[in-house]
Short mmCIF file of C-alpha atoms in Angstrom, two decimals:
data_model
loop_
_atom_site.label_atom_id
_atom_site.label_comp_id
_atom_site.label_asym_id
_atom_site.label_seq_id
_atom_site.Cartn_x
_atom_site.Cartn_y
_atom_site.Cartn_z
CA UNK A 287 -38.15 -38.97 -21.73
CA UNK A 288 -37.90 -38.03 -25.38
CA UNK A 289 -38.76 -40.41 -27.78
CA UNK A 290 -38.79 -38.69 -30.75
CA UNK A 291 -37.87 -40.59 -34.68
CA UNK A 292 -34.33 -39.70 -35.94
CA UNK A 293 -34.21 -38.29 -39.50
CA UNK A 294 -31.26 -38.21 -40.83
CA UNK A 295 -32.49 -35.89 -43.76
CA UNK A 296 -33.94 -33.85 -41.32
CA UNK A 297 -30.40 -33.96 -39.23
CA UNK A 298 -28.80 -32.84 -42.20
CA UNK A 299 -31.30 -29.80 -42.95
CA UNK A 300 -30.77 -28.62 -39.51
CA UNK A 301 -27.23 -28.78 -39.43
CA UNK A 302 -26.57 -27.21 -43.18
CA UNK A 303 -29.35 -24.24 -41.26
CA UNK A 304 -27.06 -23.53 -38.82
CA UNK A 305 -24.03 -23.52 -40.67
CA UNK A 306 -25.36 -20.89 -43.50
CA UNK A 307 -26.36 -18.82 -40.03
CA UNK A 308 -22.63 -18.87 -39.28
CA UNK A 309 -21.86 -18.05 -42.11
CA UNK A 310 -24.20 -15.41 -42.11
CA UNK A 311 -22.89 -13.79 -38.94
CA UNK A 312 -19.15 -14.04 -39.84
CA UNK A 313 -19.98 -12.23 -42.62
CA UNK A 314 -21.94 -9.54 -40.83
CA UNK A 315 -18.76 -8.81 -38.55
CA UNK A 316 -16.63 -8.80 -41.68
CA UNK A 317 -18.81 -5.96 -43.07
CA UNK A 318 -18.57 -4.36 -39.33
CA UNK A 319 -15.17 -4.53 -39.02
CA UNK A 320 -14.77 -3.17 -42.30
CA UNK A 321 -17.10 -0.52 -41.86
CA UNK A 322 -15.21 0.63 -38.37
CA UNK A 323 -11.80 0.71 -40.16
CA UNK A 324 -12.92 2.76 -43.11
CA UNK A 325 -14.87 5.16 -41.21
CA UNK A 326 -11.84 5.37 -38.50
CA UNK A 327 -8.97 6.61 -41.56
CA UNK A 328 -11.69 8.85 -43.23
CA UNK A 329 -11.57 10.77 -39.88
CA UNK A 330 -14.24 9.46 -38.19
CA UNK A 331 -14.14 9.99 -33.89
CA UNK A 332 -14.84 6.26 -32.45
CA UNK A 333 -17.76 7.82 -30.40
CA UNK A 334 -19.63 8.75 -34.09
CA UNK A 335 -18.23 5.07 -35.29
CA UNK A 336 -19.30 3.33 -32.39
CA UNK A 337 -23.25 5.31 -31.83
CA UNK A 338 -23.44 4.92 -35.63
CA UNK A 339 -22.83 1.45 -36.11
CA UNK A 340 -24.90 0.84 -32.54
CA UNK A 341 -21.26 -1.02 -30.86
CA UNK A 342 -19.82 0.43 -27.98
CA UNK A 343 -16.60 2.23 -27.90
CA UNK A 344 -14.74 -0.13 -26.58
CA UNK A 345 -15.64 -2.50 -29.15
CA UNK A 346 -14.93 -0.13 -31.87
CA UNK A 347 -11.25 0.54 -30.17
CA UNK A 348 -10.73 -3.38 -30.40
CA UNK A 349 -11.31 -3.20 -34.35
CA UNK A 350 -8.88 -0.45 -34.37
CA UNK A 351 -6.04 -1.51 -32.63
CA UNK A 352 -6.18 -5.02 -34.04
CA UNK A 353 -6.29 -3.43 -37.67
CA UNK A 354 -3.19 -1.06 -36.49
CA UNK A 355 -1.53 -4.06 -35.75
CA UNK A 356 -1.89 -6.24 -39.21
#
């Protein structure tokens, strides 16, 4: 059984920790995303994009097709 003190300062911390970690990896697949599509209309072949950016091609056809579609 855990019997452990709550701290609500200490909730807080953790919880504002995890939510700048969110943010951190929505903002790493913005910059991935980003990457993919640029790369793709400069020419790019998805096989380069996708060994390049260390995603698999099937990932990198994903990114494409959805930013086709916008």
């Amino acid at each position: 059984m855990l019997c452990a003190k709550y701290d609500y300062k200490m909730d807080i911390a953790v919880k504002q920790e995890e939510a700048f970690e969110d943010g951190m990896e929505k903002g790493k697949l913005q910059k991935a995303i980003e990457a993919v599509t640029n790369l793709y209309q400069n020419g790019v072949s998805i096989e380069v994009i996708a060994k390049s950016l260390n995603m698999t091609t099937e990932d990198v056809q994903k990114i494409i097709s959805k930013s086709q579609q916008a």
